[in-house]
CSV table of C-alpha atoms and ligand atoms in Angstrom, one decimal:
chain,number,residue,atom,x,y,z
A,170,MET,CA,16.0,38.6,14.0
A,171,ARG,CA,19.1,38.1,16.0
A,172,TYR,CA,20.8,34.7,15.9
A,173,ILE,CA,22.8,33.6,19.0
A,174,ASN,CA,25.4,31.0,19.2
A,175,ILE,CA,23.8,28.5,21.5
A,176,ALA,CA,26.9,27.2,23.0
A,177,HIS,CA,28.3,30.6,23.5
A,178,PRO,CA,25.4,33.1,23.9
A,179,GLU,CA,27.7,36.1,24.2
A,180,GLN,CA,28.0,35.8,20.3
A,181,ASP,CA,25.1,37.1,18.6
A,182,VAL,CA,24.7,38.0,14.9
A,183,ASN,CA,22.2,38.9,12.3
A,184,PHE,CA,21.0,36.6,9.6
A,185,ALA,CA,23.6,37.7,7.0
A,186,GLU,CA,26.3,36.9,9.3
A,187,ALA,CA,24.9,33.5,10.5
A,188,LEU,CA,24.6,32.7,6.8
A,189,VAL,CA,28.2,33.6,5.8
A,190,LEU,CA,29.8,32.2,8.9
A,191,GLY,CA,27.9,29.0,9.0
A,192,LEU,CA,29.2,28.0,12.5
A,193,GLY,CA,29.8,30.1,15.5
A,194,HIS,CA,32.7,30.4,17.8
A,195,LYS,CA,33.9,27.0,19.0
A,196,GLN,CA,31.7,25.0,16.8
A,197,GLY,CA,28.6,26.5,18.3
A,198,LEU,CA,25.3,26.6,16.3
A,199,PHE,CA,23.4,29.8,15.4
A,200,PHE,CA,19.7,29.8,16.3
A,201,PRO,CA,17.0,32.5,16.5
A,202,GLU,CA,17.4,34.5,19.8
A,203,ARG,CA,13.6,34.8,20.4
A,204,LEU,CA,10.6,33.3,18.5
A,205,GLU,CA,7.2,34.9,18.6
A,206,PRO,CA,4.2,32.9,17.2
A,207,PHE,CA,2.3,34.6,14.4
A,208,ALA,CA,-0.8,36.2,15.4
A,209,ALA,CA,-3.0,35.4,12.4
A,210,ILE,CA,-2.0,31.8,11.5
A,211,GLN,CA,-5.2,31.2,9.3
A,212,ASP,CA,-4.4,34.2,7.2
A,213,LEU,CA,-1.0,33.0,6.7
A,214,LEU,CA,-2.3,29.5,5.8
A,215,ASP,CA,-4.6,31.0,3.3
A,216,MET,CA,-1.7,32.5,1.3
A,217,ASP,CA,0.1,30.8,-1.6
A,218,PHE,CA,3.3,29.0,-0.9
A,219,VAL,CA,5.7,31.7,-2.1
A,220,GLN,CA,3.7,34.3,-0.6
A,221,ARG,CA,3.5,32.8,2.8
A,222,SER,CA,7.1,31.5,2.8
A,223,THR,CA,8.3,35.1,2.0
A,224,ALA,CA,6.3,36.3,5.0
A,225,ILE,CA,7.6,33.6,7.4
A,226,LEU,CA,11.2,34.1,6.2
A,227,GLU,CA,10.9,38.0,6.4
A,228,TYR,CA,10.2,37.6,10.1
A,229,LEU,CA,13.3,35.3,10.5
A,230,VAL,CA,15.8,37.2,8.3
A,231,GLU,CA,14.9,40.9,8.7
A,232,PRO,CA,16.8,43.2,8.5
A,233,ALA,CA,19.4,41.4,6.6
A,234,MET,CA,17.6,41.3,3.3
A,235,PRO,CA,15.1,43.7,1.7
A,236,VAL,CA,11.8,42.0,1.2
A,237,ASP,CA,11.8,42.2,-2.6
A,238,GLU,CA,15.2,40.5,-2.7
A,239,LEU,CA,13.8,37.9,-0.2
A,240,GLN,CA,10.8,37.3,-2.4
A,241,ALA,CA,13.0,36.9,-5.4
A,242,SER,CA,15.1,34.4,-3.5
A,243,VAL,CA,12.1,32.4,-2.4
A,244,THR,CA,10.6,32.5,-5.8
A,245,ALA,CA,13.8,31.2,-7.6
A,246,ALA,CA,14.8,28.7,-4.7
A,247,PHE,CA,11.2,27.1,-4.4
A,248,ASN,CA,10.4,26.7,-8.2
A,249,PHE,CA,9.3,23.1,-8.0
A,250,PRO,CA,6.2,21.4,-6.9
A,251,LEU,CA,5.3,20.0,-3.7
A,252,GLN,CA,2.7,17.3,-3.2
A,253,LEU,CA,0.5,16.2,-0.4
A,254,LYS,CA,-1.0,12.7,-1.2
A,255,GLN,CA,-3.5,10.9,0.9
A,256,VAL,CA,-2.2,7.3,1.5
A,257,SER,CA,-5.0,6.1,3.7
A,258,ASP,CA,-7.8,7.4,5.8
A,259,HIS,CA,-5.8,9.7,8.2
A,260,VAL,CA,-2.4,9.4,6.8
A,261,TYR,CA,-0.9,11.7,4.2
A,262,ALA,CA,2.6,11.7,2.4
A,263,MET,CA,4.3,15.1,2.1
A,264,GLU,CA,6.5,14.7,-1.0
A,265,LEU,CA,9.4,17.0,-0.8
A,266,PHE,CA,11.4,15.4,-3.4
A,267,HIS,CA,10.4,17.2,-6.7
A,268,GLY,CA,13.3,19.4,-7.0
A,269,PRO,CA,16.3,19.1,-9.3
A,270,SER,CA,18.1,16.6,-7.0
A,271,LEU,CA,15.2,14.7,-6.1
A,272,ALA,CA,15.5,15.0,-2.4
A,273,PHE,CA,14.1,17.5,0.3
A,274,LYS,CA,17.5,19.0,0.8
A,275,ASP,CA,16.8,21.0,-2.3
A,276,PHE,CA,14.7,23.4,-0.2
A,277,GLY,CA,17.4,24.4,2.2
A,278,ALA,CA,20.3,24.2,-0.4
A,279,ARG,CA,18.5,26.4,-3.1
A,280,PHE,CA,17.5,29.0,-0.6
A,281,MET,CA,20.9,29.3,0.8
A,282,ALA,CA,22.4,29.6,-2.5
A,283,GLU,CA,20.0,32.4,-3.3
A,284,CYS,CA,20.7,34.2,-0.2
A,285,LEU,CA,24.4,33.9,-0.4
A,286,ALA,CA,24.4,35.1,-4.0
A,287,ARG,CA,22.7,38.1,-2.9
A,288,ILE,CA,24.3,38.9,0.5
A,289,SER,CA,28.0,38.3,-0.2
A,290,VAL,CA,28.4,39.7,-3.7
A,291,GLU,CA,31.9,41.2,-3.4
A,292,LYS,CA,33.6,38.5,-1.6
A,293,ARG,CA,34.8,35.3,-3.2
A,294,VAL,CA,32.8,32.4,-1.6
A,295,THR,CA,34.0,28.7,-1.7
A,296,ILE,CA,31.5,26.2,-0.6
A,297,LEU,CA,33.2,23.1,0.8
A,298,THR,CA,30.9,20.2,1.6
A,299,ALA,CA,31.2,16.5,2.2
A,300,THR,CA,28.5,14.2,1.1
A,301,SER,CA,27.4,10.6,1.5
A,302,GLY,CA,25.0,11.4,-1.5
A,303,ASP,CA,22.1,13.5,-1.2
A,304,THR,CA,23.5,16.8,0.1
A,305,GLY,CA,26.2,16.8,-2.5
A,306,ALA,CA,23.6,16.7,-5.4
A,307,ALA,CA,21.4,19.4,-3.8
A,308,VAL,CA,24.4,21.7,-3.1
A,309,ALA,CA,25.7,21.3,-6.4
A,310,GLN,CA,22.5,21.8,-8.3
A,311,ALA,CA,21.7,24.8,-6.2
A,312,PHE,CA,24.9,26.6,-6.6
A,313,PHE,CA,25.4,25.7,-10.3
A,314,GLY,CA,26.1,28.8,-12.3
A,315,GLN,CA,25.9,31.1,-9.5
A,316,PRO,CA,28.4,34.0,-10.1
A,317,GLY,CA,31.2,34.5,-7.5
A,318,ILE,CA,30.6,31.1,-5.9
A,319,GLU,CA,32.8,28.0,-6.2
A,320,VAL,CA,31.7,24.8,-4.9
A,321,VAL,CA,33.9,21.8,-4.0
A,322,VAL,CA,32.2,18.5,-3.0
A,323,LEU,CA,34.0,15.6,-1.4
A,324,TYR,CA,32.6,12.1,-1.5
A,325,PRO,CA,33.8,8.7,-0.6
A,326,GLN,CA,35.1,7.1,-3.7
A,327,GLY,CA,32.8,4.1,-4.8
A,328,MET,CA,30.4,4.6,-1.9
A,329,VAL,CA,27.6,6.7,-3.5
A,330,THR,CA,25.4,5.0,-5.9
A,331,PRO,CA,26.4,5.4,-9.5
A,332,LEU,CA,23.3,7.6,-10.3
A,333,GLN,CA,23.9,9.6,-7.2
A,334,GLU,CA,27.5,10.4,-8.5
A,335,LYS,CA,26.0,11.4,-11.9
A,336,MET,CA,23.6,13.8,-10.1
A,337,PHE,CA,26.6,16.0,-8.9
A,338,CYS,CA,29.7,15.2,-10.5
A,339,THR,CA,28.6,15.8,-14.1
A,340,LEU,CA,28.0,19.6,-14.0
A,341,GLY,CA,31.3,21.1,-14.4
A,342,GLY,CA,31.5,25.0,-14.4
A,343,ASN,CA,31.9,26.3,-10.9
A,344,ILE,CA,31.1,22.9,-9.4
A,345,ARG,CA,34.2,20.7,-8.7
A,346,THR,CA,34.0,17.4,-7.2
A,347,ILE,CA,36.7,15.2,-5.5
A,348,ALA,CA,36.4,11.4,-5.1
A,349,ILE,CA,38.3,10.7,-1.8
A,350,GLU,CA,40.0,7.3,-1.7
A,351,ASP,CA,38.5,6.7,1.9
A,352,ASP,CA,35.1,6.8,3.6
A,353,PHE,CA,32.6,9.4,4.4
A,354,ASP,CA,34.2,10.2,7.9
A,355,ALA,CA,37.5,10.8,6.2
A,356,CYS,CA,35.8,13.4,3.9
A,357,GLN,CA,34.0,15.1,6.8
A,358,LYS,CA,37.4,15.3,8.6
A,359,LEU,CA,39.1,16.9,5.6
A,360,VAL,CA,36.2,19.6,5.7
A,361,LYS,CA,36.8,20.2,9.3
A,362,GLN,CA,40.6,20.6,9.0
A,363,SER,CA,39.9,23.1,6.2
A,364,PHE,CA,37.9,25.2,8.4
A,365,ASP,CA,40.4,25.0,11.2
A,366,ASP,CA,42.9,26.5,8.7
A,367,LEU,CA,42.2,30.2,9.1
A,368,GLN,CA,44.3,31.4,6.4
A,369,LEU,CA,42.8,29.0,4.0
A,370,VAL,CA,39.3,30.2,5.2
A,371,GLU,CA,40.2,33.8,4.7
A,372,SER,CA,41.8,33.5,1.2
A,373,ILE,CA,39.1,31.5,-0.4
A,374,GLY,CA,36.1,32.6,1.7
A,375,LEU,CA,35.3,29.1,2.9
A,376,ASN,CA,31.7,28.3,3.7
A,377,SER,CA,29.9,25.3,4.6
A,378,ALA,CA,26.6,24.2,3.1
A,379,ASN,CA,25.6,21.4,5.4
A,380,SER,CA,22.7,21.5,7.8
A,381,ILE,CA,24.6,23.4,10.4
A,382,ASN,CA,24.0,26.5,8.4
A,383,VAL,CA,20.8,27.9,9.9
A,384,ALA,CA,19.7,29.3,6.4
A,385,ARG,CA,18.8,25.7,5.4
A,386,LEU,CA,16.7,25.1,8.4
A,387,LEU,CA,14.7,28.2,8.0
A,388,ALA,CA,13.8,27.2,4.3
A,389,GLN,CA,12.5,24.0,5.6
A,390,VAL,CA,10.1,25.6,8.0
A,391,CYS,CA,8.1,26.7,5.1
A,392,TYR,CA,7.0,23.3,4.0
A,393,TYR,CA,5.6,22.4,7.2
A,394,PHE,CA,3.2,25.5,6.9
A,395,GLU,CA,2.4,24.3,3.3
A,396,ALA,CA,1.4,20.8,4.6
A,397,VAL,CA,-1.0,22.2,7.1
A,398,ALA,CA,-2.3,24.6,4.5
A,399,ARG,CA,-3.2,21.6,2.4
A,400,LEU,CA,-4.8,19.5,4.9
A,401,PRO,CA,-8.6,19.9,5.8
A,402,ARG,CA,-9.0,23.2,7.6
A,403,GLY,CA,-8.5,23.0,11.3
A,404,THR,CA,-6.3,19.9,11.3
A,405,GLU,CA,-3.5,19.6,14.0
A,406,PRO,CA,-1.5,17.0,12.4
A,407,VAL,CA,1.2,14.6,13.7
A,408,PHE,CA,4.2,14.8,11.7
A,409,CYS,CA,6.8,12.0,11.4
A,410,VAL,CA,10.1,12.8,9.9
A,411,PRO,CA,13.0,10.4,9.0
A,412,SER,CA,15.7,11.7,10.8
A,413,GLY,CA,19.6,11.6,10.6
A,414,ASN,CA,21.2,15.0,11.6
A,415,PHE,CA,17.8,16.1,12.8
A,416,GLY,CA,17.7,19.2,10.8
A,417,ASN,CA,14.3,18.5,9.2
A,418,VAL,CA,12.7,17.8,12.8
A,419,THR,CA,14.2,21.0,14.1
A,420,ALA,CA,12.5,22.9,11.2
A,421,GLY,CA,9.2,21.3,12.1
A,422,LEU,CA,9.6,22.4,15.7
A,423,LEU,CA,10.6,25.8,14.8
A,424,ALA,CA,7.3,26.0,12.7
A,425,HIS,CA,5.3,25.1,15.7
A,426,ALA,CA,7.2,27.7,17.8
A,427,LEU,CA,6.0,30.2,15.1
A,428,GLY,CA,2.5,29.1,15.9
A,429,LEU,CA,1.8,26.4,13.4
A,430,PRO,CA,-0.7,23.9,14.8
A,431,VAL,CA,1.2,20.6,15.4
A,432,LYS,CA,-0.1,18.0,17.6
A,433,ARG,CA,3.3,16.4,18.1
A,434,MET,CA,6.3,15.4,16.1
A,435,ILE,CA,7.9,11.8,15.6
A,436,ALA,CA,11.4,11.6,14.7
A,437,ALA,CA,12.0,8.3,13.2
A,438,THR,CA,15.5,6.9,13.1
A,439,ASN,CA,17.1,3.7,11.8
A,440,ARG,CA,19.3,1.5,13.9
A,441,ASN,CA,21.4,4.6,14.5
A,442,ASP,CA,19.3,5.4,17.6
A,443,THR,CA,21.1,7.8,19.8
A,444,VAL,CA,18.1,10.0,20.2
A,445,PRO,CA,15.4,7.5,20.8
A,446,ARG,CA,17.6,6.1,23.6
A,447,PHE,CA,18.2,9.4,24.9
A,448,LEU,CA,14.6,10.4,25.1
A,449,ALA,CA,13.9,7.2,26.9
A,450,SER,CA,16.7,7.1,29.2
A,451,GLY,CA,18.1,10.8,29.6
A,452,ARG,CA,21.5,9.5,28.7
A,453,TRP,CA,23.4,10.8,25.7
A,454,ASP,CA,25.3,7.7,24.7
A,455,PRO,CA,26.2,7.5,21.0
A,456,LYS,CA,27.2,4.0,19.6
A,457,PRO,CA,29.4,3.5,16.5
A,458,THR,CA,27.7,4.4,13.3
A,459,VAL,CA,26.3,1.2,11.4
A,460,ALA,CA,25.4,1.0,7.9
A,461,THR,CA,21.7,0.6,7.0
A,462,LEU,CA,19.3,0.7,4.1
A,463,THR,CA,18.6,4.3,4.8
A,464,ASN,CA,22.0,5.5,4.4
A,465,ALA,CA,21.2,9.1,4.5
A,466,MET,CA,20.2,8.6,8.2
A,467,ASP,CA,23.5,6.6,9.1
A,468,ILE,CA,24.4,9.3,11.9
A,469,SER,CA,25.0,8.6,15.5
A,470,LEU,CA,25.9,12.1,16.3
A,471,PRO,CA,23.1,14.3,15.0
A,472,ASN,CA,24.5,17.6,14.7
A,473,ASN,CA,21.2,19.6,15.0
A,474,PHE,CA,20.2,18.2,18.3
A,475,PRO,CA,21.6,21.0,20.4
A,476,ARG,CA,19.1,23.1,18.5
A,477,VAL,CA,16.1,20.8,19.5
A,478,LEU,CA,17.2,21.1,23.1
A,479,ASP,CA,17.4,24.8,22.8
A,480,LEU,CA,13.7,24.8,21.6
A,481,GLY,CA,13.0,23.2,24.9
A,482,ASP,CA,15.2,24.9,27.3
A,483,ARG,CA,15.3,28.5,25.9
A,484,HIS,CA,12.1,28.9,23.8
A,485,GLY,CA,9.9,26.8,26.1
A,486,LEU,CA,8.6,24.2,23.7
A,487,PRO,CA,7.1,21.4,25.7
A,488,LEU,CA,9.4,18.7,24.1
A,489,GLN,CA,8.3,15.9,26.5
A,490,ASN,CA,4.8,15.9,25.1
A,491,LEU,CA,5.8,17.2,21.6
A,492,LEU,CA,8.5,15.3,20.5
A,493,GLN,CA,8.9,11.5,20.3
A,494,SER,CA,11.5,9.5,18.7
A,495,VAL,CA,11.5,5.9,17.5
A,496,ALA,CA,14.0,3.4,15.8
A,497,ILE,CA,13.0,1.2,12.9
A,498,SER,CA,15.0,-1.7,11.7
A,499,ASP,CA,15.9,-2.6,8.0
A,500,ASP,CA,13.5,-5.5,8.0
A,501,GLU,CA,10.6,-3.3,9.1
A,502,THR,CA,11.7,-0.6,6.5
A,503,LEU,CA,11.4,-3.2,3.8
A,504,ASP,CA,8.1,-4.4,4.9
A,505,ALA,CA,6.8,-1.0,5.0
A,506,VAL,CA,8.0,-0.4,1.5
A,507,ARG,CA,6.1,-3.6,0.4
A,508,LEU,CA,3.0,-2.8,2.4
A,509,LEU,CA,2.8,0.9,1.1
A,510,ASP,CA,3.4,-0.5,-2.4
A,511,SER,CA,0.5,-2.9,-2.1
A,512,GLN,CA,-1.6,0.1,-1.1
A,513,GLY,CA,-0.5,1.7,-4.4
A,514,TYR,CA,2.1,4.2,-3.0
A,515,LEU,CA,5.8,3.6,-4.0
A,516,SER,CA,8.1,5.1,-1.4
A,517,ASP,CA,11.8,5.3,-1.0
A,518,PRO,CA,13.2,3.5,2.1
A,519,HIS,CA,13.6,6.7,4.1
A,520,SER,CA,10.0,7.8,3.7
A,521,ALA,CA,8.7,4.2,4.3
A,522,LEU,CA,10.6,4.1,7.5
A,523,ALA,CA,8.9,7.3,8.6
A,524,TRP,CA,5.4,5.9,7.5
A,525,LYS,CA,6.1,2.7,9.6
A,526,ALA,CA,6.9,4.9,12.7
A,527,LEU,CA,3.7,7.0,12.2
A,528,SER,CA,1.5,4.0,11.6
A,529,ASP,CA,2.8,2.6,15.0
A,530,GLU,CA,2.3,5.7,16.9
A,531,LEU,CA,-0.7,7.3,15.4
A,532,SER,CA,-4.1,7.2,17.4
A,533,VAL,CA,-7.2,6.7,15.6
A,534,ASP,CA,-8.5,10.2,16.2
A,535,GLU,CA,-5.3,11.7,14.8
A,536,THR,CA,-4.2,12.7,11.4
A,537,GLY,CA,-0.6,12.0,10.4
A,538,VAL,CA,1.7,13.3,7.9
A,539,PHE,CA,5.0,11.5,7.0
A,540,MET,CA,7.7,13.6,5.3
A,541,CYS,CA,8.9,11.8,2.0
A,542,THR,CA,12.5,12.9,1.8
A,543,ALA,CA,13.8,11.3,-1.4
A,544,HIS,CA,12.3,10.2,-4.8
A,545,PRO,CA,11.9,6.4,-5.0
A,546,ALA,CA,14.1,6.1,-7.9
A,547,LYS,CA,17.0,7.5,-6.0
A,548,PHE,CA,17.1,4.2,-4.1
A,549,ARG,CA,16.0,2.1,-7.0
A,550,GLU,CA,18.4,-0.9,-6.2
A,551,THR,CA,16.7,-1.5,-2.7
A,552,LEU,CA,13.3,-1.0,-4.1
A,553,GLU,CA,13.6,-3.4,-7.0
A,554,GLU,CA,15.0,-6.0,-4.6
A,555,ALA,CA,12.1,-5.6,-2.3
A,556,LEU,CA,9.5,-5.5,-4.8
A,557,ASN,CA,10.9,-7.8,-7.3
A,558,ARG,CA,10.1,-5.6,-10.3
A,559,PRO,CA,11.7,-2.8,-12.2
A,560,VAL,CA,11.5,0.8,-10.8
A,561,PRO,CA,11.5,3.4,-13.8
A,562,LEU,CA,13.8,6.4,-13.7
A,563,PRO,CA,12.4,10.0,-13.8
A,564,ASP,CA,13.6,12.3,-16.6
A,565,GLU,CA,16.0,14.1,-14.2
A,566,LEU,CA,17.9,10.9,-13.6
A,567,LEU,CA,17.6,9.6,-17.2
A,568,ALA,CA,19.2,12.9,-18.3
A,569,VAL,CA,22.4,12.4,-16.3
A,570,ALA,CA,22.7,8.6,-16.7
A,571,ASP,CA,25.0,8.9,-19.8
A,572,LYS,CA,27.0,12.0,-18.7
A,573,GLU,CA,30.7,11.8,-17.9
A,574,VAL,CA,31.9,12.0,-14.3
A,575,LEU,CA,34.2,14.8,-13.9
A,576,SER,CA,35.7,14.3,-10.5
A,577,ALA,CA,39.2,14.4,-9.5
A,578,VAL,CA,40.4,11.5,-7.4
A,579,MET,CA,42.5,12.1,-4.4
A,580,PRO,CA,43.8,10.4,-1.2
A,581,ALA,CA,42.5,11.6,2.2
A,582,ASP,CA,45.4,14.1,2.5
A,583,PHE,CA,44.7,17.5,3.8
A,584,ASP,CA,47.8,19.1,2.1
A,585,LEU,CA,46.8,17.8,-1.3
A,586,LEU,CA,43.3,19.1,-0.7
A,587,ARG,CA,44.5,22.6,0.5
A,588,ASN,CA,46.7,22.9,-2.7
A,589,PHE,CA,43.7,22.0,-4.8
A,590,LEU,CA,41.5,24.6,-3.1
A,591,LEU,CA,44.3,27.4,-3.3
A,592,ASN,CA,45.2,26.8,-6.8
A,593,ASN,CA,42.0,26.2,-8.7
B,694,LIG,C1,19.3,14.0,4.6
B,694,LIG,C2,18.2,13.0,4.6
B,694,LIG,C3,17.6,12.7,5.6
B,694,LIG,C4,17.7,13.1,7.1
B,694,LIG,O1,17.4,14.4,7.3
B,694,LIG,P1,18.0,15.3,8.6
B,694,LIG,O2,17.5,16.5,8.4
B,694,LIG,O3,19.4,15.1,8.5
B,694,LIG,O4,17.5,14.6,9.8
B,694,LIG,C5,16.3,11.7,5.5
B,694,LIG,N1,16.2,11.4,4.3
B,694,LIG,C6,16.8,11.6,3.2
B,694,LIG,C7,16.5,11.0,1.9
B,694,LIG,C8,17.8,12.4,3.3
B,694,LIG,O5,18.6,12.8,2.2
C-alpha cells in the first residue's frame, strides 16, 4: 500500500515512511492511496481476532513489514480482551477499554509502538506528545520499556484528573512527563514548535504519536471487523462513535471501504459540534472550544476530518448516506448515564453520549453498536455525582493510586523544553 499526503498528493510514501514521518509536507495527512474491498469477507470474519487483524493489516502495510513481524506486532499490541455486550434488544456496547490505560487509544498506541520498535531500530526515536488525559496514558504504557525509544509527554498542570496523572506519570524509565504550567492548547503549541525546529527533529528523531499518525488508525480498523464478527451472522450494523478528533470514525469508514458490512456510521459529538453543523449546512465554521463532561472530545478542529472527506472524494464512499453526525449536550449525557445504569449497564460519559445518539437515530429494523471508549472508573467523579453512589476502581487504577508522580514542572517556554529534550 502506498500512502499519499492528501493535501499534497505528489508526496507518496510506504507505510514505514508514513509511520516514522507522522505528518507529511506542509502538515498534510497520510492516507491509503487506493482501497480495494476484501473479496471473501465472511472468511475474514470467521478468523480469530489476531489472525484476521494480521490479514487486514498485511494488506495495509505491505511491503514495509514481513508478515511474521506483523503478526508478532499484532499479537503483542492486541493482548487484551474486547467485549461486545448486548444492552437491549438491538443495541450492543463494544467495549474497547480493557487495555492497560483503560481507553480505546491502547489499540492505536500499542500497535504504533510495536511497529516503530521493529521498523526504526537503528535510529534514536523521541516520541513527543501533548495530552489532555487519555492519549498520554495509552502512549506511555505502549512505549514503556521499548528499547531505543524515548517518550516525552506534556500535559496541562492540574487539568488532568489525579488518577489520569498517576496512569502515565509514575512509570519512569524511558517515559518522561512534564506538567506545563498552562493549558492544553499551550502544550499542543509547544509540540508544534518542536516539529518546526528541524535541527531538533533531526537530532533526537522526533516523532508524534497522536492520531495524525496513520498507524494508529489502521489498528483501529481491526476492532470494527471484530464487532461485526461477534454479531449474529449477516448483521449490517449502525455504528455510533463518540468523536473528538474523528480518528475512530475514520477507522470505521476505512473498515467499510475494505468491505465490512456497515449500514451507516453516526459520529456523536458534544457541544463542540463543528462537524454536525458542517454536515447540516455545508459550512466549515469552527467555534471556540468549550469544556464539557466528555473532555476527551472537547475539540472544535477535528484533525482527522480531511481523511473523512478524502474517503468520500477520492475513495468514493457515499458519505451523504453513510455518515451522520449529531451533537449531544452534557445534560443529555448525564441522563444517558443514569438511564443506561438503570438498565444494568455502567458507562463512562463518552460512551453514554454515543448510546444516546444511537438510541435517537436507530430505526426499529436496525441493529446498533455504540463504541465504548473509556472504562467507567476513569470518569469516576462524574459518574458518582450522576448516580449518587460509589464507583469501584479496577485493579489497573488501584495499582497506580499510591505511586509517586515523577513529572518535571515547566512554564510553557519553548527554549526550556528544547533544552530538556536535547539534554536528557
Ligand atoms: C480520544 C477519545 C475520544 C475521541 O476519539 P477520536 O478518535 O479523537 O474521535 C472519545 N472518547 C474517549 C474516552 C477518548 O479518549
